[in-house]
mmCIF file of C-alpha atoms and ligand atoms in Angstrom:
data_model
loop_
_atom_site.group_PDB
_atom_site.id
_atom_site.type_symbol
_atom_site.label_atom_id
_atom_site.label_comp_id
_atom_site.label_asym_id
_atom_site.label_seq_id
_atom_site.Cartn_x
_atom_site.Cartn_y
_atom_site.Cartn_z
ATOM 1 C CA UNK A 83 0.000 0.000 0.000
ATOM 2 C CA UNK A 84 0.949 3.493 -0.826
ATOM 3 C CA UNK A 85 1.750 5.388 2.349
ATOM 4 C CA UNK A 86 0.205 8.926 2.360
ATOM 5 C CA UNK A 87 1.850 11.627 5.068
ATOM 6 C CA UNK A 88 1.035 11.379 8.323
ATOM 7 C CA UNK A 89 0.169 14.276 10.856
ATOM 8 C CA UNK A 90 2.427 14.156 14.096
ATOM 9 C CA UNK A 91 -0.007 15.856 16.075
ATOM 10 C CA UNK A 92 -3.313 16.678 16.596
ATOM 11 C CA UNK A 93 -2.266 20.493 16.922
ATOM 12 C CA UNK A 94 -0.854 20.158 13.142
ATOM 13 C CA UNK A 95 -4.255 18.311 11.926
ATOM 14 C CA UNK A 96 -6.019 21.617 13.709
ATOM 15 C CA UNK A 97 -3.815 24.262 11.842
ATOM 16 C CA UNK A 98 -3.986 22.459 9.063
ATOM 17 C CA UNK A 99 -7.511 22.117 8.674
ATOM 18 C CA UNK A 100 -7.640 26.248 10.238
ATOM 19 C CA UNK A 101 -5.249 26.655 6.661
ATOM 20 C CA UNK A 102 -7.994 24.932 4.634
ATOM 21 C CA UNK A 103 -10.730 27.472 5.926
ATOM 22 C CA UNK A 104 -11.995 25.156 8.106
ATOM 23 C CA UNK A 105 -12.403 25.876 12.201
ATOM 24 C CA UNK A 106 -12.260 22.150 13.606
ATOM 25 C CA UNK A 107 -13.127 22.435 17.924
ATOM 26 C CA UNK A 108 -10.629 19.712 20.025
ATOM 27 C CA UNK A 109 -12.628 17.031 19.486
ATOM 28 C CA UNK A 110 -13.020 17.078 15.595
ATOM 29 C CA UNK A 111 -9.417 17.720 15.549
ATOM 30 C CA UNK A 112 -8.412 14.602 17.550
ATOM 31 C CA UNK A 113 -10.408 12.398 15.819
ATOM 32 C CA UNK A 114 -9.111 13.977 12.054
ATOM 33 C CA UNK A 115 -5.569 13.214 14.006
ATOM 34 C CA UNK A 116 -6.859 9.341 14.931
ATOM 35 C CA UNK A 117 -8.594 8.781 12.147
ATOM 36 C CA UNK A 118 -5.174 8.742 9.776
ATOM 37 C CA UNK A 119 -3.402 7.515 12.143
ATOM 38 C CA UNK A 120 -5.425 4.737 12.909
ATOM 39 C CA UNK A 121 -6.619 4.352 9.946
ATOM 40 C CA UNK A 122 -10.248 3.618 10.546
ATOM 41 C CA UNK A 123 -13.168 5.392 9.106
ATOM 42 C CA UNK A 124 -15.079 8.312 10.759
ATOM 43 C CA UNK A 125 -18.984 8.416 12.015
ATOM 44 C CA UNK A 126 -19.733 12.074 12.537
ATOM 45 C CA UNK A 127 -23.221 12.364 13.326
ATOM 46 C CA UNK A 128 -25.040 15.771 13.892
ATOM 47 C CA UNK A 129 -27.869 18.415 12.829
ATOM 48 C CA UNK A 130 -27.738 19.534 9.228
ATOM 49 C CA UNK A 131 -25.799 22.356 8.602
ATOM 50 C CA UNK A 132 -22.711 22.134 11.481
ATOM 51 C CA UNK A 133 -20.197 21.521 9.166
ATOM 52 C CA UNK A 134 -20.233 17.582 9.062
ATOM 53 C CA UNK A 135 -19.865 17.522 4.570
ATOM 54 C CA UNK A 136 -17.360 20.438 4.957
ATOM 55 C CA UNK A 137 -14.795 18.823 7.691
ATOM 56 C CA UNK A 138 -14.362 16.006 4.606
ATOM 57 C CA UNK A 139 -14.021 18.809 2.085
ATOM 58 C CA UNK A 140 -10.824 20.340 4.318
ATOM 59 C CA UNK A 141 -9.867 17.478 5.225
ATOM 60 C CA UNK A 142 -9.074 16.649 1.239
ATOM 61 C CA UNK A 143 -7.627 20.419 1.252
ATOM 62 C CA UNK A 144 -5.500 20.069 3.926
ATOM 63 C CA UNK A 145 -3.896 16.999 3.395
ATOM 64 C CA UNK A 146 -3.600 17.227 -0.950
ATOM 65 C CA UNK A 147 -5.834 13.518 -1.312
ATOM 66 C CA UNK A 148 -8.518 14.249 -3.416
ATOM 67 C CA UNK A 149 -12.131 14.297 -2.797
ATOM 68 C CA UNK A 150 -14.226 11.440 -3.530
ATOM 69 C CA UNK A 151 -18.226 12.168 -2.793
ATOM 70 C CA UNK A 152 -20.776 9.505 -2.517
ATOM 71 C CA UNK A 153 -23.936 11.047 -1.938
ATOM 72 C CA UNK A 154 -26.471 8.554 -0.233
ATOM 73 C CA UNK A 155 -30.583 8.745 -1.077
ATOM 74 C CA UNK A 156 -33.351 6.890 -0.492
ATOM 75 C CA UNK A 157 -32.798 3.418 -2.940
ATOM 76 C CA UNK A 158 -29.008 3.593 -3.328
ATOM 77 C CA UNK A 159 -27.583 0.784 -4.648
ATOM 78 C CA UNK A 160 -24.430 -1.159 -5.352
ATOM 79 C CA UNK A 161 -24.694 -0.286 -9.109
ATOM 80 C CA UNK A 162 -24.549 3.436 -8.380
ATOM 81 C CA UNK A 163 -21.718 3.182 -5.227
ATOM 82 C CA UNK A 164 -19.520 0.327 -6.300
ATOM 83 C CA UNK A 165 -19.729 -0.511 -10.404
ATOM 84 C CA UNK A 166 -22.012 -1.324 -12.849
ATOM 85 C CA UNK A 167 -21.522 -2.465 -16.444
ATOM 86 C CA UNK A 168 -21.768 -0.765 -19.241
ATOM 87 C CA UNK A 169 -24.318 -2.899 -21.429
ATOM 88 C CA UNK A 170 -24.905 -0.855 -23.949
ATOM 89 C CA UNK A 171 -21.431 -0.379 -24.610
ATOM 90 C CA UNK A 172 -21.040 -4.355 -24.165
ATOM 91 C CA UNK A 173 -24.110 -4.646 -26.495
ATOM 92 C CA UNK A 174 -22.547 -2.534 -29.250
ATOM 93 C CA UNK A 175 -19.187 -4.753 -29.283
ATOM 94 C CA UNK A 176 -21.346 -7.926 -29.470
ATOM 95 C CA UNK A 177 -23.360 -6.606 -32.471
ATOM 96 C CA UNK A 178 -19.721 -5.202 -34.021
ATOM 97 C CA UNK A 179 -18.273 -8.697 -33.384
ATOM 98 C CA UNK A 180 -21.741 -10.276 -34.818
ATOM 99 C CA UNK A 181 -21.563 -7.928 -38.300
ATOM 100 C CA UNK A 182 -17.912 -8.943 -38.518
ATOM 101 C CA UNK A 183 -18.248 -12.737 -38.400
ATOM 102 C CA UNK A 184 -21.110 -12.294 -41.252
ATOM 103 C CA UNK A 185 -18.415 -11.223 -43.380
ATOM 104 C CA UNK A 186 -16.455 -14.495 -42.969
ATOM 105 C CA UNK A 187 -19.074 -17.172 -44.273
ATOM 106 C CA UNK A 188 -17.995 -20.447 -43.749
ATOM 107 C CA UNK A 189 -16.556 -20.445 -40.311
ATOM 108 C CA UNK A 190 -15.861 -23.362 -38.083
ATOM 109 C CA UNK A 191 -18.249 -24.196 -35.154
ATOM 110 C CA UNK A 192 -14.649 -24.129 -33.060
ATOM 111 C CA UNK A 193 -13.947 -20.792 -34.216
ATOM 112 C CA UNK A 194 -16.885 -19.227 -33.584
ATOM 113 C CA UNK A 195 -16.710 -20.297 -29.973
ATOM 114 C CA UNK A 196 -13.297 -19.021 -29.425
ATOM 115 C CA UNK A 197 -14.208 -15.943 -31.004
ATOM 116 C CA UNK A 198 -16.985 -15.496 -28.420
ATOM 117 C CA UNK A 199 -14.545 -16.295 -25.705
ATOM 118 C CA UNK A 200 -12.385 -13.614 -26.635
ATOM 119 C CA UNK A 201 -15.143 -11.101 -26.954
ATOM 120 C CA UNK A 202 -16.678 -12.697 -23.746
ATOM 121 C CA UNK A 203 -13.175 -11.480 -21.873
ATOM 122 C CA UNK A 204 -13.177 -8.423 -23.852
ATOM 123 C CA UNK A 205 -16.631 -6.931 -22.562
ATOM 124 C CA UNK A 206 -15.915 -8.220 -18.659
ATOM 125 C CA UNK A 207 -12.814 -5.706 -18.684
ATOM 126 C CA UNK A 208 -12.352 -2.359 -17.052
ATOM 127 C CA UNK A 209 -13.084 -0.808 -20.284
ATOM 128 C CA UNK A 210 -16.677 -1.712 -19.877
ATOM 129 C CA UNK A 211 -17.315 -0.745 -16.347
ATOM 130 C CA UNK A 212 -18.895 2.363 -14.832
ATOM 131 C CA UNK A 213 -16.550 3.030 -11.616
ATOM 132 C CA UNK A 214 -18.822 4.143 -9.022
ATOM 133 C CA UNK A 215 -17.593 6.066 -5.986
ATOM 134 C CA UNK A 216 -16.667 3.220 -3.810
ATOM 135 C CA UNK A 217 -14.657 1.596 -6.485
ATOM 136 C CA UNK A 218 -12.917 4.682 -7.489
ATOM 137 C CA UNK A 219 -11.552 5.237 -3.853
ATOM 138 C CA UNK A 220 -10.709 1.626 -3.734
ATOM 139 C CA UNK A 221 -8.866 1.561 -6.942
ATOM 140 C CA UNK A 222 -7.109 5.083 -6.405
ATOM 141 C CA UNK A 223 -3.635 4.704 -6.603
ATOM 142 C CA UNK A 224 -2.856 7.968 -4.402
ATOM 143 C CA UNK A 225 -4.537 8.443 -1.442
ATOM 144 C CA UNK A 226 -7.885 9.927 -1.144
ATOM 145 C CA UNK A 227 -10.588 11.192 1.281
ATOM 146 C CA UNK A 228 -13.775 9.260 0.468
ATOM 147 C CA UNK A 229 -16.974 11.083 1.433
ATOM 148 C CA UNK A 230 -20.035 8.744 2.142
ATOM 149 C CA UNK A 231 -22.517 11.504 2.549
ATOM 150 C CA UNK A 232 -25.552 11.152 4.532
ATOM 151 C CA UNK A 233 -25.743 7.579 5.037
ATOM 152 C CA UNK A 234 -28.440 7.882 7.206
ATOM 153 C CA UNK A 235 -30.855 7.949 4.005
ATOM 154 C CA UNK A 236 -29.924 4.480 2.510
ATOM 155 C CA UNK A 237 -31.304 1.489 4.137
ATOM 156 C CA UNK A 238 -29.408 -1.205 6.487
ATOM 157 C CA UNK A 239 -28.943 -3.467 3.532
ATOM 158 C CA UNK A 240 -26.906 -1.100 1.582
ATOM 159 C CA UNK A 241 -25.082 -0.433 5.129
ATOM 160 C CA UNK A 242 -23.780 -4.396 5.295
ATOM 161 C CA UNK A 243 -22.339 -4.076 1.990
ATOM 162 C CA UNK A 244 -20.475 -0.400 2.813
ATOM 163 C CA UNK A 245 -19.376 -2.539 6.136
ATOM 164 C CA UNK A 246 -17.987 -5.669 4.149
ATOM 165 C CA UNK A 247 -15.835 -2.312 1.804
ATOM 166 C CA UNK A 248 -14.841 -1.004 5.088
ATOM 167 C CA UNK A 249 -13.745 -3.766 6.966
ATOM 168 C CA UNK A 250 -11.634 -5.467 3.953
ATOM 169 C CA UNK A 251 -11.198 -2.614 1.412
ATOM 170 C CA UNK A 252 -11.321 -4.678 -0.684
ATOM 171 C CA UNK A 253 -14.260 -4.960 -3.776
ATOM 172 C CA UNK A 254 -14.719 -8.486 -5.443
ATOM 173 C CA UNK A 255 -16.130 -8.417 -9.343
ATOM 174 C CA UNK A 256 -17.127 -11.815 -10.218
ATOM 175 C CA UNK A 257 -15.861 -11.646 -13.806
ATOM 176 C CA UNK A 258 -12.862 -9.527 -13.020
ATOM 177 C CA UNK A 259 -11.984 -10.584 -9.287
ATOM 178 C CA UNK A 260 -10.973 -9.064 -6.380
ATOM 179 C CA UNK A 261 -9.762 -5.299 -6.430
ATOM 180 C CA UNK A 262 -7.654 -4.246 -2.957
ATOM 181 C CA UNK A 263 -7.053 -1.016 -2.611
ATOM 182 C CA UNK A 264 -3.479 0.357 -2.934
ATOM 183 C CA UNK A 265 -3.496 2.935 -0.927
ATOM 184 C CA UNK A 266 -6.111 3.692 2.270
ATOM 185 C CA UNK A 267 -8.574 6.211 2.045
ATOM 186 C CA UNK A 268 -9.556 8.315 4.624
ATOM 187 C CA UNK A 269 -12.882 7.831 5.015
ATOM 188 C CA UNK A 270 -15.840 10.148 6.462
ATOM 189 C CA UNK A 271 -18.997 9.144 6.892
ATOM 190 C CA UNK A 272 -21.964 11.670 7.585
ATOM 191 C CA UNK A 273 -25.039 11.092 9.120
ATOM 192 C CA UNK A 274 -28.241 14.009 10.605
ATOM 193 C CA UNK A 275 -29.483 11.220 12.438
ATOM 194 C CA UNK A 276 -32.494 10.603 10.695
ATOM 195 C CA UNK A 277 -32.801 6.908 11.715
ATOM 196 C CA UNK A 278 -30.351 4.980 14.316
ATOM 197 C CA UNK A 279 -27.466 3.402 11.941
ATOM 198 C CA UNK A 280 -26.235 -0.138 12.846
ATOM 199 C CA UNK A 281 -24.308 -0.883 15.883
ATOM 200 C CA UNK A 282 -22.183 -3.172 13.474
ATOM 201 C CA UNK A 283 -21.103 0.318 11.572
ATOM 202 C CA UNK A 284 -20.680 2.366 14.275
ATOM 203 C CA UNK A 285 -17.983 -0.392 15.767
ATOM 204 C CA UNK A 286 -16.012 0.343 12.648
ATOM 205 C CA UNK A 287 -15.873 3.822 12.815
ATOM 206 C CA UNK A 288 -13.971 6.418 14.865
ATOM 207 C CA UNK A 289 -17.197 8.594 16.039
ATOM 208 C CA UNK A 290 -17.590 12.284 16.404
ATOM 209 C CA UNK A 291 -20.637 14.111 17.374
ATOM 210 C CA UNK A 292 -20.998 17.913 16.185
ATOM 211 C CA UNK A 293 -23.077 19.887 17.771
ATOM 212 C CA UNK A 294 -24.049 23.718 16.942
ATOM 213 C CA UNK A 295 -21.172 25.737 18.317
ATOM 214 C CA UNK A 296 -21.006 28.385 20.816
ATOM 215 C CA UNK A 297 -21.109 31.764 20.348
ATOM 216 C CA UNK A 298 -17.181 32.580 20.329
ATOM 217 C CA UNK A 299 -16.447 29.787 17.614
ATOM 218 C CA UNK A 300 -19.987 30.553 15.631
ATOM 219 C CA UNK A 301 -18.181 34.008 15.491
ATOM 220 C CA UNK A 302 -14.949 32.832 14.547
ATOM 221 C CA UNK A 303 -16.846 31.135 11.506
ATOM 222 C CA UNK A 304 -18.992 33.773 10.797
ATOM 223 C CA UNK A 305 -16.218 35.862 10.411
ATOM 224 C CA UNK A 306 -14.053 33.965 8.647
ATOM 225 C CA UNK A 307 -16.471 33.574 5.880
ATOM 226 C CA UNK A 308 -18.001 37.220 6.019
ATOM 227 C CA UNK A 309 -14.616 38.870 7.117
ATOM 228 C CA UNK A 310 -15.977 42.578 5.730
ATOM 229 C CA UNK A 311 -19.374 42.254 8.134
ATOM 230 C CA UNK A 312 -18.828 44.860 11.646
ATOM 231 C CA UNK A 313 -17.277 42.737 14.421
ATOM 232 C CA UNK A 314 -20.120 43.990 16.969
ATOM 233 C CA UNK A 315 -22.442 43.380 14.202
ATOM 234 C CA UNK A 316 -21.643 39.333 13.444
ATOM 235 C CA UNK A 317 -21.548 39.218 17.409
ATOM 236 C CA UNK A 318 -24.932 40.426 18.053
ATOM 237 C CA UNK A 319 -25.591 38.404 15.389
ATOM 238 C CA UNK A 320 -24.526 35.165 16.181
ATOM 239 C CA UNK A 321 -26.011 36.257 20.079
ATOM 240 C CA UNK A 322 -29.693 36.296 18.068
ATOM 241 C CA UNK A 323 -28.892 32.726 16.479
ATOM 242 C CA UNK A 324 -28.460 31.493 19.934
ATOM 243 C CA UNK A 325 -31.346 32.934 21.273
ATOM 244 C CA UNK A 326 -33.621 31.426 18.490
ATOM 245 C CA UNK A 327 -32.042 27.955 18.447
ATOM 246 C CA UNK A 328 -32.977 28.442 22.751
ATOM 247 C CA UNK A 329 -36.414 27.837 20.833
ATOM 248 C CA UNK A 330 -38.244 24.859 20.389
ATOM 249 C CA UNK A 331 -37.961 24.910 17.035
ATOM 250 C CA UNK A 332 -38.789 22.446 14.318
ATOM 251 C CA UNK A 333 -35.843 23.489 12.251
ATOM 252 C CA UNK A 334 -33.533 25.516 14.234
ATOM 253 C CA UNK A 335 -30.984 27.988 12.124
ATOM 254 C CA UNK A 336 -27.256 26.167 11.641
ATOM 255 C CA UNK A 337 -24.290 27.450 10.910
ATOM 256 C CA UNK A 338 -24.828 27.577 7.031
ATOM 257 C CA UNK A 339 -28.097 29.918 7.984
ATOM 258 C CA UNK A 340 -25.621 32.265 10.069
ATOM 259 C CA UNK A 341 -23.958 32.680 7.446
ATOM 260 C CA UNK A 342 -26.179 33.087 5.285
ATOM 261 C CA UNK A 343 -27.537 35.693 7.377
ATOM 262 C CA UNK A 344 -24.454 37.246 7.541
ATOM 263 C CA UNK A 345 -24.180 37.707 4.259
ATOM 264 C CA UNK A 346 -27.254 39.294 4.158
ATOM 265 C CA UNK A 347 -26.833 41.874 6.505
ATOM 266 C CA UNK A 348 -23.750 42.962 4.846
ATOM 267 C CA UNK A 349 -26.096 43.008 1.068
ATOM 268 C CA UNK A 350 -28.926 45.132 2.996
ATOM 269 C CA UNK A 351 -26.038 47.502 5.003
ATOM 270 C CA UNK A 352 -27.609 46.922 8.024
ATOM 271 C CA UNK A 353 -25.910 47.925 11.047
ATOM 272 C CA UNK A 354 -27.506 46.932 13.675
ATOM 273 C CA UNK A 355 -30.166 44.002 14.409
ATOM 274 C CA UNK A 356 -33.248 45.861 15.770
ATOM 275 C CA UNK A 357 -36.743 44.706 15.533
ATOM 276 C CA UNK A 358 -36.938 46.071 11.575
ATOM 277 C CA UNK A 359 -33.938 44.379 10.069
ATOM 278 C CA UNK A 360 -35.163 41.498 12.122
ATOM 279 C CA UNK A 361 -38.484 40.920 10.484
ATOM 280 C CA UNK A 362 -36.910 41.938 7.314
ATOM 281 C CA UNK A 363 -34.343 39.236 7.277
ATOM 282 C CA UNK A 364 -35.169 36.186 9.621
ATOM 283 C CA UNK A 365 -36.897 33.984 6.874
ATOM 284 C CA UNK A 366 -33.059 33.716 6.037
ATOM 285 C CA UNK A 367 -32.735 31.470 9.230
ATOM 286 C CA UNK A 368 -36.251 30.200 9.649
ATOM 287 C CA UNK A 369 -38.223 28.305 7.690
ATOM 288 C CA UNK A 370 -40.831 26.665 8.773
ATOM 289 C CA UNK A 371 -44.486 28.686 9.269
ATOM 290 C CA UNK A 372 -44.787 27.881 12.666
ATOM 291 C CA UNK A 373 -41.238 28.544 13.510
ATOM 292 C CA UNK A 374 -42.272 31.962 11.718
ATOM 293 C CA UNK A 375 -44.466 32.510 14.245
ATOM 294 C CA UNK A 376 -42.816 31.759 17.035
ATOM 295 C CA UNK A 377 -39.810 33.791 16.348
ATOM 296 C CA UNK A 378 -41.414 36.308 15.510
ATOM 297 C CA UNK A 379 -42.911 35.988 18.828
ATOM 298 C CA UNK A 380 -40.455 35.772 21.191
ATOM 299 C CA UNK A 381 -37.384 37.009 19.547
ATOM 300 C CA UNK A 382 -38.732 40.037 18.046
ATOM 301 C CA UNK A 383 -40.458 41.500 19.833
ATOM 302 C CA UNK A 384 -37.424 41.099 22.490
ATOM 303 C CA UNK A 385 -35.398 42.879 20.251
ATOM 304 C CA UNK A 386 -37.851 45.938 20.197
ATOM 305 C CA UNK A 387 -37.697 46.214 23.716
ATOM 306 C CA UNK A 388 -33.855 46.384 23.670
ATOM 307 C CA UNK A 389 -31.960 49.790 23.058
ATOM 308 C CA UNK A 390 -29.138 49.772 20.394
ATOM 309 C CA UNK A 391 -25.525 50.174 21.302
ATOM 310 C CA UNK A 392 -23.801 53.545 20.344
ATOM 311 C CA UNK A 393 -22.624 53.521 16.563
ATOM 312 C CA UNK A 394 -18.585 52.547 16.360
ATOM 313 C CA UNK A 395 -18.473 50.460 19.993
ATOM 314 C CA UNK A 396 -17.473 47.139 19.501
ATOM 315 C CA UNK A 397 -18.033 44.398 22.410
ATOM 316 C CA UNK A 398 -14.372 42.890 21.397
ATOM 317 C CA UNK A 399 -12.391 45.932 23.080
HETATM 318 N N1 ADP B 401 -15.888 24.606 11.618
HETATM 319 C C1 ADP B 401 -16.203 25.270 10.499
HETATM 320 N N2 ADP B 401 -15.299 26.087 9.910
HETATM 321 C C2 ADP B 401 -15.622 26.752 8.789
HETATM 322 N N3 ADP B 401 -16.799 26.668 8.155
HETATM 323 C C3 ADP B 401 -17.744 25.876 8.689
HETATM 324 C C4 ADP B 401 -17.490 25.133 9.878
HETATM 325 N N4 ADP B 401 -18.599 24.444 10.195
HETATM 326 C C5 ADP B 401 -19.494 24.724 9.247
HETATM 327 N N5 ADP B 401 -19.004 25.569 8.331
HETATM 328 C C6 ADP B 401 -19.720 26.109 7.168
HETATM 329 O O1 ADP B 401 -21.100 25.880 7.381
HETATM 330 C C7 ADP B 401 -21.751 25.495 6.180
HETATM 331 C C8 ADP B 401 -22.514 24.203 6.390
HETATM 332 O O2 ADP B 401 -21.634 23.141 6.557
HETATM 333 P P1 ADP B 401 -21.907 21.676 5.965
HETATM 334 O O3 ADP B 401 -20.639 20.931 6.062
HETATM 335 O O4 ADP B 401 -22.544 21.754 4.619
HETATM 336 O O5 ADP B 401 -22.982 21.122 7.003
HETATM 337 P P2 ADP B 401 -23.551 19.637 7.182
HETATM 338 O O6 ADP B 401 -22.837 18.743 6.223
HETATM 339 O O7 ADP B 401 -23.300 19.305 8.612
HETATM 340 O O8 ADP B 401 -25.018 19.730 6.878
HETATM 341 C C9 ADP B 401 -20.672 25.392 5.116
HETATM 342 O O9 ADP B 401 -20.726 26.561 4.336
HETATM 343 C C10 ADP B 401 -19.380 25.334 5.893
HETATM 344 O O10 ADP B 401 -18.358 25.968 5.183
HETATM 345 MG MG1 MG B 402 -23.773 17.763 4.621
#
């Protein structure tokens, strides 16, 4: 197997990831570290929208393997994830092969059976297969990250065969036989925790729950991707989020939706958050009707109670 760099410490797998735009808290850091050390896949499980798809996407920044994305959905299976052949393509040789023979009348039996079994071997080769995510990463011969996203949306069937990849990396192909992979992939699985995966899968895996963050690292995102939005302004902010997600909410805002918002604020030149700019711009982070509602509520009507700071003060001094 082809060895790909190793991190010496987990401080290094944080600044690297920190390099890659990407803000990892101590324990997504130490398990980045583990996981390549250790070699053993990763379960992070978590709300949508806290960064679970984009620790992969660093992760493949950071350390130069590229990216390979399977997207789970409802009725994945193998033929879309591991390989599938290409019959039409098969098809057209046969016919090609067929028109070809027709032009040689008069063949033997014999030779018409060998030609078959050199066409047979010629349509079971790699030339007629669609590579599907899970074969690609296999197959790669530099190192990769493979992304299994969402795996929460396939069904437990389709989560045996991902565990008989995982455990061997290995993928057998009847007419071809066994591919090993080369080199081992770092591999991230993601799941929101729409249905309880297997405890079989979960034994595999290195696990790593994300949460939303708190209000000094939401910041530290926020800013990072709106760096031109008013400290004080992304603070009080990200101090709103908070208060809304305090909701019961049936969709509460993630980080993609505070950014989102941040963004937003920065398009409209707000500078403050007060009651207005509120009910002008929270459909950006809710969206649900009830939710609506219930912000509007609670949070807004808060915020029209509360006097805005002086112009220019930031809370960072
Ligand atoms: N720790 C972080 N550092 C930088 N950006 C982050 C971080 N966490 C989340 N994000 C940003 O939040 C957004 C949503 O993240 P994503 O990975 O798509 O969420 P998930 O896969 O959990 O639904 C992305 O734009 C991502 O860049
Ligand atoms: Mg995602």
């Amino acid at each position: 197997m082809a060895e790909a760099k190793q991190p010496e410490s987990v401080a290094e797998v944080r600044e690297g990831l920190a390099e890659a735009g990407y803000l990892a808290d101590e324990s997504s850091a130490l398990v980045s570290f583990l996981a390549q050390r250790l070699g053993k896949p990763v379960l992070v499980e978590g709300p949508a929208g806290v960064g679970k798809t984009e620790l992969a996407k660093a992760l493949s920044r950071d350390t130069g393997r590229k990216l390979i994305r399977l997207q789970c959905y409802e009725g994945l299976d193998e033929a879309k994830a591991l390989y599938e052949w290409n019959y039409r393509k098969q098809l057209l040789r046969i016919q090609a092969e067929a028109t070809g023979d027709h032009a040689s009348p008069g063949r033997e039996a014999e030779a018409e059976a060998s030609s078959w079994e050199s066409t047979r071997g010629d349509i079971f080769s790699e030339d007629f297969l669609f590579t599907r995510p899970l074969l690609e990463a296999i197959s790669a011969t530099e190192p990769v990250v493979l992304l299994i996203d969402e795996i929460d949306k396939t069904d437990q069937e389709f989560e045996a065969m991902l565990l008989e990849v995982l455990s061997d990396f290995q993928i057998s192909i009847p007419e071809l036989g066994v591919i090993e992979a080369r080199t081992r992939p770092l591999v991230l699985l993601t799941s929101n925790n729409s249905r309880e995966l297997t405890e079989a899968l979960k034994r595999r895996c290195l696990y790593l729950w994300l949460d939303y963050p708190s209000v000094e690292r939401e910041l530290e995102i926020v800013r990072l991707h709106t760096p031109d939005l008013d400290e004080s302004l992304a603070r009080r902010m990200v101090e709103v989020v908070h208060m809304v997600r305090q909701l019961d909410l049936k969709k509460p805002p993630s980080i993609a939706e505070s950014i989102d918002w941040a963004r937003t604020l920065l398009l409209i030149g707000a500078d403050d958050i007060d009651r207005e700019t509120f009910e002008q711009s929270m459909s950006i982070i809710v969206k649900h009707r009830s939710d609506i509602d219930l912000v509007a509520e609670r949070v807004a009507v808060k915020l029209g109670d509360m006097t805005p700071p002086p112009a220019g003060q930031t809370s960072s001094g």
